[in-house]
Short mmCIF file of C-alpha atoms in Angstrom, two decimals:
data_model
loop_
_atom_site.label_atom_id
_atom_site.label_comp_id
_atom_site.label_asym_id
_atom_site.label_seq_id
_atom_site.Cartn_x
_atom_site.Cartn_y
_atom_site.Cartn_z
CA MET U 25 -32.35 -3.19 -3.98
CA ALA U 26 -32.82 -6.86 -4.78
CA SER U 27 -29.67 -8.91 -4.70
CA PRO U 28 -27.76 -7.98 -7.86
CA ARG U 29 -27.03 -10.64 -10.47
CA ARG U 30 -24.99 -8.57 -12.90
CA ILE U 31 -22.31 -6.37 -11.38
CA VAL U 32 -19.88 -4.21 -13.32
CA VAL U 33 -16.83 -2.71 -11.61
CA VAL U 34 -15.64 0.45 -13.33
CA GLY U 35 -11.94 0.99 -12.66
CA GLY U 36 -9.13 -1.54 -12.29
CA GLY U 37 -7.07 0.04 -9.55
CA VAL U 38 -6.68 -1.66 -6.20
CA ALA U 39 -10.15 -0.49 -5.06
CA GLY U 40 -11.95 -1.96 -8.07
CA TYR U 41 -9.90 -5.14 -7.98
CA SER U 42 -10.51 -5.54 -4.24
CA ALA U 43 -14.26 -5.08 -4.76
CA ALA U 44 -14.29 -7.82 -7.41
CA ALA U 45 -12.16 -10.20 -5.34
CA GLU U 46 -14.26 -9.57 -2.23
CA LEU U 47 -17.54 -10.14 -4.10
CA ARG U 48 -16.32 -13.60 -5.06
CA ALA U 49 -14.83 -14.25 -1.62
CA ARG U 50 -18.24 -13.47 -0.13
CA GLY U 51 -19.90 -16.00 -2.39
CA TYR U 52 -21.43 -13.74 -5.04
CA ASP U 53 -22.00 -16.06 -8.01
CA GLY U 54 -23.64 -13.74 -10.53
CA ALA U 55 -22.03 -12.10 -13.55
CA LEU U 56 -19.06 -9.87 -12.77
CA GLY U 57 -17.27 -7.56 -15.18
CA LEU U 58 -14.36 -5.19 -14.66
CA VAL U 59 -13.81 -2.26 -16.98
CA ASP U 60 -10.45 -0.51 -17.28
CA PRO U 61 -8.64 0.80 -20.35
CA SER U 62 -5.40 -0.82 -19.21
CA GLY U 63 -6.90 -4.30 -19.05
CA LEU U 64 -5.28 -6.35 -16.29
CA PRO U 65 -5.47 -4.53 -12.95
CA TYR U 66 -2.09 -3.50 -11.59
CA ASP U 67 -0.76 -2.08 -8.34
CA ARG U 68 0.34 1.55 -8.32
CA PRO U 69 2.63 1.99 -5.28
CA PRO U 70 5.65 0.43 -7.05
CA LEU U 71 5.35 2.98 -9.88
CA SER U 72 7.23 5.54 -7.78
CA LYS U 73 9.49 2.91 -6.20
CA GLY U 74 10.59 -0.45 -7.63
CA TYR U 75 9.14 0.09 -11.10
CA LEU U 76 10.82 3.48 -11.45
CA LEU U 77 14.12 1.95 -10.34
CA GLY U 78 13.75 -1.00 -12.69
CA THR U 79 13.77 -3.61 -9.92
CA LYS U 80 10.16 -4.53 -10.70
CA ASP U 81 8.71 -5.05 -14.17
CA ALA U 82 5.17 -4.54 -15.45
CA ALA U 83 4.30 -8.22 -14.91
CA GLY U 84 5.36 -7.85 -11.28
CA LEU U 85 2.78 -5.10 -10.79
CA ARG U 86 -0.25 -7.26 -11.53
CA LEU U 87 -2.75 -7.55 -8.71
CA ALA U 88 -3.56 -11.08 -9.87
CA PRO U 89 -2.34 -13.31 -12.69
CA GLU U 90 -4.52 -13.40 -15.81
CA ALA U 91 -5.74 -16.90 -14.94
CA TRP U 92 -7.25 -15.61 -11.69
CA TYR U 93 -9.92 -13.68 -13.61
CA THR U 94 -10.95 -16.76 -15.57
CA GLU U 95 -10.95 -18.94 -12.47
CA HIS U 96 -13.08 -16.42 -10.60
CA GLY U 97 -15.43 -15.62 -13.45
CA VAL U 98 -14.40 -11.98 -13.73
CA GLU U 99 -14.78 -10.70 -17.28
CA LEU U 100 -12.16 -8.07 -18.08
CA HIS U 101 -13.12 -5.29 -20.50
CA ALA U 102 -10.04 -3.38 -21.68
CA ALA U 103 -12.04 -0.28 -22.49
CA ARG U 104 -12.95 3.09 -21.12
CA ALA U 105 -16.35 3.48 -19.54
CA ALA U 106 -18.15 6.30 -21.33
CA ALA U 107 -21.22 6.55 -19.12
CA LEU U 108 -23.07 4.94 -16.25
CA ARG U 109 -26.67 4.27 -17.17
CA PRO U 110 -28.16 3.06 -13.89
CA ALA U 111 -31.72 3.77 -15.01
CA GLU U 112 -31.20 1.47 -17.98
CA GLY U 113 -29.28 -1.13 -15.98
CA ALA U 114 -26.15 -0.69 -18.06
CA VAL U 115 -22.66 0.73 -18.32
CA GLU U 116 -21.77 2.24 -21.67
CA LEU U 117 -18.26 1.68 -23.01
CA ASP U 118 -16.40 3.90 -25.45
CA GLY U 119 -17.78 3.10 -28.89
CA GLY U 120 -21.27 2.67 -27.51
CA ARG U 121 -21.24 -0.95 -26.40
CA LEU U 122 -23.56 -1.51 -23.42
CA LEU U 123 -22.70 -3.88 -20.58
CA ALA U 124 -25.70 -5.09 -18.61
CA ALA U 125 -25.35 -4.05 -14.97
CA ASP U 126 -27.98 -4.04 -12.29
CA ALA U 127 -25.34 -2.74 -9.91
CA VAL U 128 -22.09 -0.86 -10.41
CA VAL U 129 -18.98 -0.37 -8.31
CA LEU U 130 -17.50 2.93 -9.39
CA ALA U 131 -13.75 2.97 -8.69
CA THR U 132 -12.44 5.59 -11.07
CA GLY U 133 -9.67 6.74 -8.75
CA ALA U 134 -7.99 10.09 -8.90
CA LEU U 135 -6.02 12.18 -11.34
CA PRO U 136 -2.80 14.03 -10.58
CA ARG U 137 -3.55 17.58 -9.47
CA PRO U 138 -2.37 19.80 -12.32
CA LEU U 139 0.24 22.47 -11.69
CA ARG U 140 -1.79 25.60 -12.34
CA VAL U 141 0.96 28.03 -13.34
CA PRO U 142 1.83 29.29 -16.83
CA GLY U 143 3.53 26.41 -18.65
CA GLY U 144 2.61 23.96 -15.87
CA ASP U 145 1.07 21.53 -18.33
CA ALA U 146 4.59 20.74 -19.60
CA ALA U 147 5.25 18.81 -16.39
CA LEU U 148 5.11 15.02 -16.25
CA THR U 149 2.89 13.40 -13.65
CA LEU U 150 3.06 9.99 -11.98
CA ARG U 151 -0.14 8.05 -11.61
CA THR U 152 -0.32 5.34 -14.27
CA LEU U 153 2.02 2.76 -15.75
CA GLY U 154 2.26 4.98 -18.86
CA ASP U 155 3.26 7.95 -16.69
CA ALA U 156 5.94 5.85 -15.01
CA GLU U 157 7.31 4.71 -18.38
CA ARG U 158 7.56 8.31 -19.61
CA LEU U 159 9.24 9.38 -16.41
CA ARG U 160 11.65 6.45 -16.44
CA ALA U 161 12.68 7.36 -19.99
CA ALA U 162 13.56 10.85 -18.76
CA LEU U 163 15.67 9.64 -15.84
CA ALA U 164 18.98 9.17 -17.64
CA PRO U 165 22.17 9.55 -15.62
CA GLY U 166 23.05 13.23 -15.50
CA ALA U 167 19.61 14.37 -16.63
CA ARG U 168 18.44 17.45 -14.78
CA ILE U 169 15.11 16.61 -13.16
CA ALA U 170 12.96 19.18 -11.37
CA VAL U 171 10.48 17.57 -8.97
CA VAL U 172 7.65 19.84 -7.88
CA GLY U 173 6.17 18.74 -4.56
CA GLY U 174 7.93 17.05 -1.65
CA GLY U 175 5.08 14.87 -0.37
CA LEU U 176 5.03 11.09 -0.69
CA ILE U 177 5.09 10.81 -4.49
CA GLY U 178 7.49 13.73 -4.96
CA ALA U 179 9.92 12.44 -2.33
CA GLU U 180 9.87 8.91 -3.73
CA THR U 181 10.37 10.21 -7.25
CA ALA U 182 13.26 12.44 -6.17
CA SER U 183 14.82 9.49 -4.39
CA GLY U 184 14.44 7.16 -7.38
CA ALA U 185 15.77 9.77 -9.79
CA ALA U 186 18.83 10.33 -7.58
CA VAL U 187 19.51 6.58 -7.43
CA LEU U 188 19.38 6.48 -11.23
CA GLY U 189 22.04 9.19 -11.41
CA ALA U 190 19.87 12.16 -12.31
CA GLU U 191 20.66 15.65 -11.03
CA VAL U 192 17.57 16.29 -8.96
CA THR U 193 16.08 19.54 -7.71
CA LEU U 194 13.12 19.20 -5.36
CA ILE U 195 10.85 22.23 -5.13
CA GLU U 196 8.57 22.25 -2.08
CA PRO U 197 7.04 25.21 -0.23
CA LEU U 198 7.05 23.57 3.22
CA ASP U 199 10.15 22.87 5.27
CA PRO U 200 9.50 20.15 6.15
CA PRO U 201 6.44 18.70 4.42
CA LEU U 202 4.46 15.73 5.82
CA VAL U 203 4.25 17.01 9.41
CA PRO U 204 0.56 16.01 9.70
CA ALA U 205 1.37 12.56 8.31
CA VAL U 206 4.40 11.57 10.41
CA GLY U 207 4.89 14.32 13.01
CA GLU U 208 7.51 17.04 12.93
CA ALA U 209 10.58 15.11 14.13
CA LEU U 210 10.30 12.36 11.51
CA ALA U 211 9.23 14.86 8.84
CA ARG U 212 12.48 16.79 9.44
CA ARG U 213 14.60 13.66 9.38
CA LEU U 214 12.98 12.48 6.14
CA HIS U 215 13.19 15.86 4.41
CA ALA U 216 16.86 16.21 5.37
CA GLN U 217 17.57 12.92 3.60
CA HIS U 218 17.13 14.57 0.22
CA ALA U 219 20.20 16.76 0.64
CA GLU U 220 22.15 13.84 2.14
CA HIS U 221 21.47 11.94 -1.10
CA GLY U 222 22.50 14.73 -3.41
CA VAL U 223 19.07 16.19 -4.10
CA ARG U 224 19.00 19.98 -4.17
CA VAL U 225 16.04 21.17 -2.11
CA LEU U 226 14.50 24.57 -2.78
CA THR U 227 11.83 25.89 -0.44
CA ALA U 228 9.57 27.65 -2.91
CA VAL U 229 6.85 27.13 -5.49
CA PRO U 230 7.22 27.45 -9.25
CA GLU U 231 5.62 30.54 -10.77
CA ARG U 232 6.05 29.65 -14.40
CA ILE U 233 7.68 27.10 -16.66
CA GLU U 234 9.06 28.05 -20.05
CA THR U 235 9.78 25.33 -22.57
CA GLY U 236 13.01 25.68 -24.56
CA SER U 237 13.00 25.59 -28.33
CA GLY U 238 14.94 22.31 -28.74
CA GLY U 239 13.30 19.33 -30.45
CA ALA U 240 11.45 16.73 -28.41
CA ALA U 241 14.65 14.80 -27.66
CA HIS U 242 16.55 17.85 -26.42
CA ARG U 243 13.77 19.89 -24.87
CA THR U 244 14.71 21.87 -21.80
CA TYR U 245 12.58 23.67 -19.28
CA HIS U 246 13.20 26.88 -17.46
CA LEU U 247 11.41 27.22 -14.12
CA THR U 248 11.04 30.51 -12.31
CA LEU U 249 10.34 30.07 -8.62
CA SER U 250 8.47 32.29 -6.17
CA ASP U 251 11.75 33.46 -4.61
CA GLY U 252 13.15 34.41 -8.00
CA THR U 253 15.41 31.36 -8.32
CA ALA U 254 15.76 29.99 -11.84
CA VAL U 255 15.96 26.22 -12.38
CA GLU U 256 16.97 24.59 -15.66
CA ALA U 257 15.70 21.08 -16.22
CA ASP U 258 15.55 18.38 -18.86
CA ALA U 259 12.26 17.18 -17.37
CA VAL U 260 9.80 18.47 -14.81
CA VAL U 261 7.64 16.11 -12.78
CA VAL U 262 4.88 17.29 -10.53
CA GLY U 263 3.50 15.52 -7.45
CA ILE U 264 1.23 17.93 -5.63
CA GLY U 265 -1.68 15.70 -4.79
CA VAL U 266 -4.63 14.29 -6.65
CA VAL U 267 -8.15 15.26 -7.59
CA PRO U 268 -10.87 12.62 -7.56
CA ASP U 269 -12.05 11.45 -10.97
CA THR U 270 -15.76 12.14 -10.60
CA ALA U 271 -16.67 12.76 -14.25
CA LEU U 272 -18.75 9.58 -14.75
CA ALA U 273 -20.45 10.02 -11.38
CA ALA U 274 -21.35 13.64 -12.04
CA ALA U 275 -22.64 12.86 -15.52
CA ALA U 276 -24.85 10.14 -14.04
CA GLY U 277 -26.29 12.63 -11.56
CA LEU U 278 -24.68 11.17 -8.44
CA ALA U 279 -24.01 13.48 -5.49
CA VAL U 280 -20.43 14.73 -5.81
CA ASP U 281 -18.48 17.18 -3.65
CA ASP U 282 -14.72 16.89 -4.17
CA GLY U 283 -15.31 13.15 -4.41
CA VAL U 284 -18.22 10.83 -5.09
CA LEU U 285 -20.20 10.98 -1.86
CA VAL U 286 -20.68 7.62 -0.16
CA ASP U 287 -21.90 6.32 3.18
CA ALA U 288 -20.05 3.82 5.37
CA ALA U 289 -21.31 0.96 3.16
CA GLN U 290 -19.92 2.82 0.08
CA ARG U 291 -23.42 3.59 -1.25
CA THR U 292 -23.67 6.60 -3.51
CA SER U 293 -26.80 8.71 -3.87
CA ASN U 294 -28.03 6.19 -6.46
CA PRO U 295 -28.99 2.84 -4.88
CA ALA U 296 -27.65 0.87 -7.86
CA VAL U 297 -24.21 2.46 -7.68
CA PHE U 298 -21.60 1.86 -5.01
CA ALA U 299 -18.24 3.60 -5.15
CA ALA U 300 -14.81 2.88 -3.69
CA GLY U 301 -11.28 4.16 -3.58
CA ASP U 302 -9.65 7.52 -4.24
CA ALA U 303 -12.68 8.83 -6.14
CA THR U 304 -14.86 8.72 -3.05
CA ARG U 305 -15.52 10.87 -0.03
CA LEU U 306 -17.41 9.72 3.06
CA ARG U 307 -20.59 11.55 4.02
CA ARG U 308 -21.20 10.86 7.69
CA PRO U 309 -24.69 10.16 9.04
CA ASP U 310 -24.85 13.77 10.32
CA GLY U 311 -24.19 15.05 6.80
CA THR U 312 -20.65 16.31 7.40
CA LEU U 313 -18.02 15.29 4.86
CA ALA U 314 -14.81 13.48 5.78
CA ARG U 315 -11.44 14.19 4.22
CA ARG U 316 -10.83 11.97 1.25
CA ALA U 317 -8.63 9.00 2.09
CA GLU U 318 -5.99 8.72 -0.64
CA HIS U 319 -3.89 5.81 0.55
CA TRP U 320 -3.57 2.31 -0.84
CA GLU U 321 -5.02 0.47 2.13
CA ALA U 322 -8.02 2.78 2.31
CA ALA U 323 -8.74 1.88 -1.31
CA VAL U 324 -8.50 -1.86 -0.58
CA ARG U 325 -10.80 -1.53 2.42
CA SER U 326 -13.39 0.59 0.66
CA GLY U 327 -13.49 -1.87 -2.24
CA GLN U 328 -14.12 -4.68 0.23
CA ALA U 329 -16.76 -2.64 2.03
CA ALA U 330 -18.50 -1.88 -1.28
CA ALA U 331 -18.66 -5.61 -2.01
CA ALA U 332 -20.24 -6.29 1.38
CA GLY U 333 -22.66 -3.40 0.90
CA LEU U 334 -23.70 -4.57 -2.56
CA LEU U 335 -24.56 -7.98 -1.18
CA GLY U 336 -26.53 -6.42 1.66
CA GLN U 337 -24.02 -7.70 4.19
CA ALA U 338 -22.66 -5.81 7.19
CA PRO U 339 -19.56 -3.80 6.29
CA PRO U 340 -16.31 -5.31 7.58
CA GLU U 341 -14.77 -3.58 10.57
CA PHE U 342 -11.51 -1.86 9.81
CA GLY U 343 -9.08 -0.42 12.29
CA ALA U 344 -6.84 2.61 12.12
CA PRO U 345 -5.73 3.71 8.64
CA TRP U 346 -2.18 2.92 7.50
CA PHE U 347 0.22 3.98 4.79
CA TRP U 348 3.82 3.46 3.85
CA SER U 349 6.48 5.16 1.77
CA ASP U 350 9.93 4.03 0.61
CA ARG U 351 12.64 6.58 -0.17
CA HIS U 352 16.40 7.06 0.15
CA GLY U 353 16.78 3.53 1.50
CA VAL U 354 14.34 3.88 4.38
CA HIS U 355 10.86 2.49 4.88
CA VAL U 356 8.33 4.85 6.45
CA GLU U 357 4.99 3.78 7.90
CA SER U 358 2.23 5.51 9.76
CA VAL U 359 -0.91 4.18 11.42
CA GLY U 360 -3.74 6.18 12.91
CA SER U 361 -3.12 9.90 12.78
CA LEU U 362 -0.30 12.12 14.00
CA ALA U 363 -2.33 15.26 13.28
CA GLY U 364 -4.65 16.82 15.80
CA PRO U 365 -4.77 17.49 19.52
CA GLY U 366 -2.90 15.37 22.05
CA GLU U 367 0.66 14.84 23.15
CA VAL U 368 3.31 13.72 20.67
CA LEU U 369 6.16 11.56 21.98
CA VAL U 370 9.25 10.84 19.93
CA ARG U 371 11.39 7.73 20.18
CA ARG U 372 15.05 8.36 19.35
CA THR U 373 18.20 6.32 19.03
CA ASP U 374 21.00 6.89 21.56
CA ASP U 375 22.46 9.33 19.03
CA GLY U 376 19.26 11.35 19.05
CA VAL U 377 17.97 10.28 15.62
CA PRO U 378 14.15 10.12 15.71
CA THR U 379 12.83 6.68 14.73
CA ALA U 380 9.19 6.84 15.78
CA ALA U 381 6.51 9.28 16.87
CA PHE U 382 3.39 8.58 18.88
CA ARG U 383 0.34 10.74 19.42
CA LEU U 384 -1.53 10.15 22.65
CA ALA U 385 -4.98 11.28 23.75
CA GLU U 386 -5.37 12.95 27.14
CA ASP U 387 -6.60 9.68 28.63
CA GLY U 388 -3.43 7.90 27.46
CA ARG U 389 -4.91 6.06 24.48
CA LEU U 390 -2.67 5.86 21.44
CA LEU U 391 -4.08 7.75 18.44
CA GLY U 392 -1.28 7.51 15.92
CA CYS U 393 2.21 6.17 15.36
CA ALA U 394 4.73 6.78 12.60
CA ALA U 395 8.08 5.07 12.28
CA VAL U 396 11.11 4.88 10.04
CA ASP U 397 12.20 1.27 9.49
CA GLY U 398 9.90 0.15 12.28
CA GLY U 399 7.41 -2.21 10.69
CA LEU U 400 6.79 -4.34 13.76
CA LEU U 401 6.44 -1.28 15.95
CA ILE U 402 3.72 -0.06 13.60
CA LYS U 403 1.98 -3.44 13.66
CA ALA U 404 2.03 -3.35 17.46
CA ALA U 405 0.82 0.26 17.51
CA ARG U 406 -2.00 -0.60 15.15
CA ARG U 407 -3.31 -3.24 17.53
CA ILE U 408 -2.90 -0.95 20.52
CA ILE U 409 -4.81 1.83 18.73
CA ASP U 410 -7.58 -0.52 17.61
CA ARG U 411 -8.05 -1.96 21.08
CA GLY U 412 -7.88 1.39 22.86
CA THR U 413 -5.17 0.10 25.19
CA VAL U 414 -3.57 2.70 27.44
CA VAL U 415 0.23 2.53 27.23
CA ASP U 416 2.73 4.14 29.57
CA PRO U 417 4.26 7.09 27.67
CA GLU U 418 7.73 6.33 29.04
CA THR U 419 7.77 2.90 27.44
CA LEU U 420 6.74 4.42 24.13
CA ALA U 421 9.70 6.76 24.12
CA ASP U 422 12.12 4.02 25.23
CA PRO U 423 14.05 2.72 22.20
CA GLY U 424 14.74 -0.55 24.03
CA ASP U 425 11.09 -1.30 24.67
CA ASP U 426 9.47 -4.06 22.65
CA LEU U 427 5.99 -2.71 22.01
CA ARG U 428 5.08 -6.08 20.52
CA ARG U 429 4.58 -7.67 23.90
CA ARG U 430 2.19 -4.91 24.91
CA ALA U 431 0.07 -5.53 21.84
CA ARG U 432 -0.39 -9.23 22.49
CA MET P 1432 11.78 -36.39 -1.04
CA SER P 1433 14.54 -34.70 0.85
CA GLU P 1434 15.98 -35.89 4.11
CA GLY P 1435 14.74 -34.07 7.15
CA ILE P 1436 17.14 -31.78 8.96
CA VAL P 1437 16.96 -30.95 12.65
CA VAL P 1438 16.41 -27.23 13.07
CA GLY P 1439 16.67 -27.37 16.84
CA GLY P 1440 14.66 -28.24 19.91
CA THR P 1441 11.06 -27.02 20.12
CA GLU P 1442 12.10 -24.66 22.91
CA ASP P 1443 14.71 -23.01 20.66
CA ILE P 1444 11.96 -21.16 18.83
CA GLU P 1445 9.84 -18.94 21.05
CA GLU P 1446 6.11 -18.90 20.50
CA GLY P 1447 5.13 -16.20 18.02
CA THR P 1448 8.60 -16.09 16.47
CA ALA P 1449 10.49 -17.79 13.67
CA LYS P 1450 13.95 -19.09 12.87
CA VAL P 1451 15.59 -18.77 9.46
CA VAL P 1452 17.34 -21.80 7.98
CA GLU P 1453 19.87 -20.68 5.38
CA PRO P 1454 20.45 -22.53 2.08
CA GLU P 1455 23.89 -23.76 3.22
CA GLU P 1456 22.17 -25.58 6.03
CA SER P 1457 19.07 -26.82 4.23
CA GLY P 1458 20.38 -27.53 0.76
CA PHE P 1459 17.28 -25.73 -0.54
CA ASP P 1460 17.96 -22.80 -2.85
CA GLU P 1461 16.23 -20.18 -0.70
CA PRO P 1462 16.17 -19.33 2.99
CA ILE P 1463 13.33 -21.05 4.86
CA ALA P 1464 11.54 -19.59 7.88
CA VAL P 1465 10.37 -22.04 10.53
CA PHE P 1466 7.56 -20.47 12.55
CA ARG P 1467 6.16 -21.41 15.92
CA THR P 1468 2.64 -20.16 16.46
CA GLU P 1469 1.27 -19.09 19.82
CA THR P 1470 -0.85 -22.23 19.70
CA GLY P 1471 2.33 -24.30 19.62
CA CYS P 1472 2.39 -25.47 15.99
CA PHE P 1473 5.42 -25.37 13.73
CA PHE P 1474 5.17 -24.36 10.08
CA ALA P 1475 7.74 -23.49 7.42
CA LEU P 1476 7.59 -21.15 4.43
CA ASN P 1477 10.12 -19.66 2.07
CA ASP P 1478 11.43 -16.77 4.14
CA THR P 1479 11.42 -14.11 1.43
CA CYS P 1480 8.04 -12.43 0.89
CA THR P 1481 6.66 -13.14 -2.59
CA HIS P 1482 5.95 -9.41 -3.03
CA GLU P 1483 9.26 -7.69 -2.32
CA GLU P 1484 12.54 -8.34 -0.55
CA ALA P 1485 11.63 -8.86 3.12
CA SER P 1486 12.05 -11.67 5.63
CA LEU P 1487 8.76 -13.20 6.75
CA ALA P 1488 10.56 -14.49 9.85
CA ASP P 1489 10.73 -10.83 10.90
CA GLY P 1490 6.98 -10.48 10.38
CA TRP P 1491 4.06 -10.39 12.76
CA ILE P 1492 2.79 -13.85 13.62
CA GLU P 1493 -0.79 -13.92 14.75
CA GLY P 1494 -2.87 -17.06 14.96
CA GLU P 1495 -1.78 -19.13 11.98
CA ASP P 1496 -0.92 -16.17 9.77
CA VAL P 1497 2.18 -14.09 9.23
CA GLU P 1498 2.13 -10.46 8.17
CA CYS P 1499 5.15 -9.31 6.18
CA PRO P 1500 7.15 -6.67 8.08
CA LEU P 1501 7.42 -4.42 5.03
CA HIS P 1502 4.02 -4.01 3.37
CA SER P 1503 1.80 -6.19 5.59
CA SER P 1504 1.02 -8.83 2.97
CA MET P 1505 -0.54 -11.72 4.86
CA PHE P 1506 0.12 -15.42 4.35
CA SER P 1507 -1.37 -18.53 5.91
CA LEU P 1508 1.45 -20.37 7.71
CA ARG P 1509 -0.37 -23.64 7.19
CA SER P 1510 -0.91 -23.40 3.41
CA GLY P 1511 1.26 -20.48 2.27
CA LYS P 1512 -1.83 -18.93 0.67
CA VAL P 1513 -1.96 -15.15 0.32
CA LYS P 1514 -4.60 -13.75 2.66
CA GLY P 1515 -3.88 -10.07 2.16
CA LEU P 1516 -2.47 -7.79 -0.55
CA PRO P 1517 -0.10 -6.43 -1.81
CA ALA P 1518 1.42 -9.91 -2.32
CA THR P 1519 -0.44 -11.88 -4.97
CA GLU P 1520 1.66 -15.04 -5.11
CA ASP P 1521 1.39 -17.77 -2.48
CA ALA P 1522 4.43 -18.59 -0.36
CA ARG P 1523 6.02 -22.01 -0.73
CA THR P 1524 5.49 -24.34 2.20
CA HIS P 1525 7.90 -26.96 3.58
CA ARG P 1526 6.99 -29.93 5.72
CA VAL P 1527 7.87 -29.80 9.39
CA GLU P 1528 7.65 -32.61 11.92
CA VAL P 1529 8.23 -32.60 15.63
CA ARG P 1530 10.01 -35.74 16.88
CA ASP P 1531 11.15 -36.25 20.45
CA GLY P 1532 11.20 -32.52 21.10
CA GLN P 1533 13.19 -31.81 17.92
CA VAL P 1534 11.89 -29.67 15.07
CA VAL P 1535 12.62 -31.48 11.81
CA LEU P 1536 12.37 -29.60 8.51
CA PHE P 1537 11.95 -31.27 5.11
CA PRO P 1538 13.25 -28.63 2.68
CA GLY P 1539 11.47 -28.77 -0.64
CA THR P 1540 8.68 -31.10 0.52
CA ASP P 1541 5.23 -29.47 0.59
CA ALA P 1542 3.57 -29.24 3.97
CA ASP P 1543 0.40 -31.18 4.64
CA PRO P 1544 -2.11 -28.34 5.14
CA ASP P 1545 -4.09 -30.46 7.61
CA ALA P 1546 -1.11 -31.13 9.84
CA CYS P 1547 -0.34 -29.07 12.90
CA PRO P 1548 3.09 -30.37 13.89
CA GLY P 1549 3.88 -29.85 17.53
CA GLN P 1550 0.36 -30.40 18.80
#
């Protein structure tokens, strides 16, 4: 493909925004548009944290101030994209308006996975600013909130709801969840925090939700769980994962398989369309498909890689993947992967409380590290993982050891 | 322009670390972090990350950048410019000078981005 002169980014999440910012940072000086119904791109992680708690407002969520788009020549289109028309060199907006585009970055993100049980569509979800506003309105002190799903979003929502004085019931089939993400010891510590903060935890799944007959302001929900338990709630919120939003890609004939398929340069099956973020899934050179990466940093990186790819430049090199979560007053981070073969070491305080977990390969290389309130440890681990340094397992498990020095 | 205040001797701040100067000491309305890079330069920024409540002095200092300990937002120590999300707002800089082995901070005075005090 010749160097594009008119690029349209579809989707204003952190992947789409990062693609636009990276295009300019790499010197692209052609036309650049960004299409998203919500207008100014905003950051989603605070929706289940500071925004839900009211410590961050909508203006504080913006990925860049409005002036940035003018300064960087990014034209914002507060509209929904109705269709990609790569053959015609255009993106069609709702209402039929066509934006000229000789290349597209598709960053449509993901949609909350629906709760597929009778009455499950009565549950709130948490993905957009609008979702967060609806949820926040339901979180009055004393309100009975049923949270379905104890993963990252569910746990953060349960935590926020408890802080706001709601009576929270968390319904999660695994005890504990998140073992692949942070290892078993930390997963247990984190899951136990719910009860310590007044959240009732039920190890089950909902089988059906019946909506009471009260008016909208007094509606109640009756959940029947797999173990027969009945839960009464004033609001139900579900956080059981996401499904990639591939509708535009599929309609445009792009290869899709539980995600828009992309290569390492974020190219889709159509040479004029690159894709980034939660909507995408990597197809490796041997044809096998990777797991979709659904974390914030992965979205940033893939947006940046798409920008490089579009300009025909080598993709940036990224190290081990990273995510964080904030709940019940603790900050959780993980880098690399705790799931898979290898030895897992746990660092504990003198009182036996686990604070970090490390996964080591047979040859002693560090493959993953998760920590509670251990930001610098994670930063050190990230460098150790990326460099393939072999670290003595005893020092990893030693709470007094400063891993920082080993990463220098 | 404010009067400079002596933060300490150059050896009081280890390379790759930072020292926080509290408002009571600086007269500035926010805590200021004075960083010493591994290349031996001294820089100062507002200590609180522009993204959320976290102390940049507790961050990871590499080259002339600091990574916030909480969400890994990255700032240039020299200019305060954001170099990595999720922060979107630049950090405020403060001028630092090194005189006779003393680190002198000028709270509220912008740093000269071309200066590398200490070298």
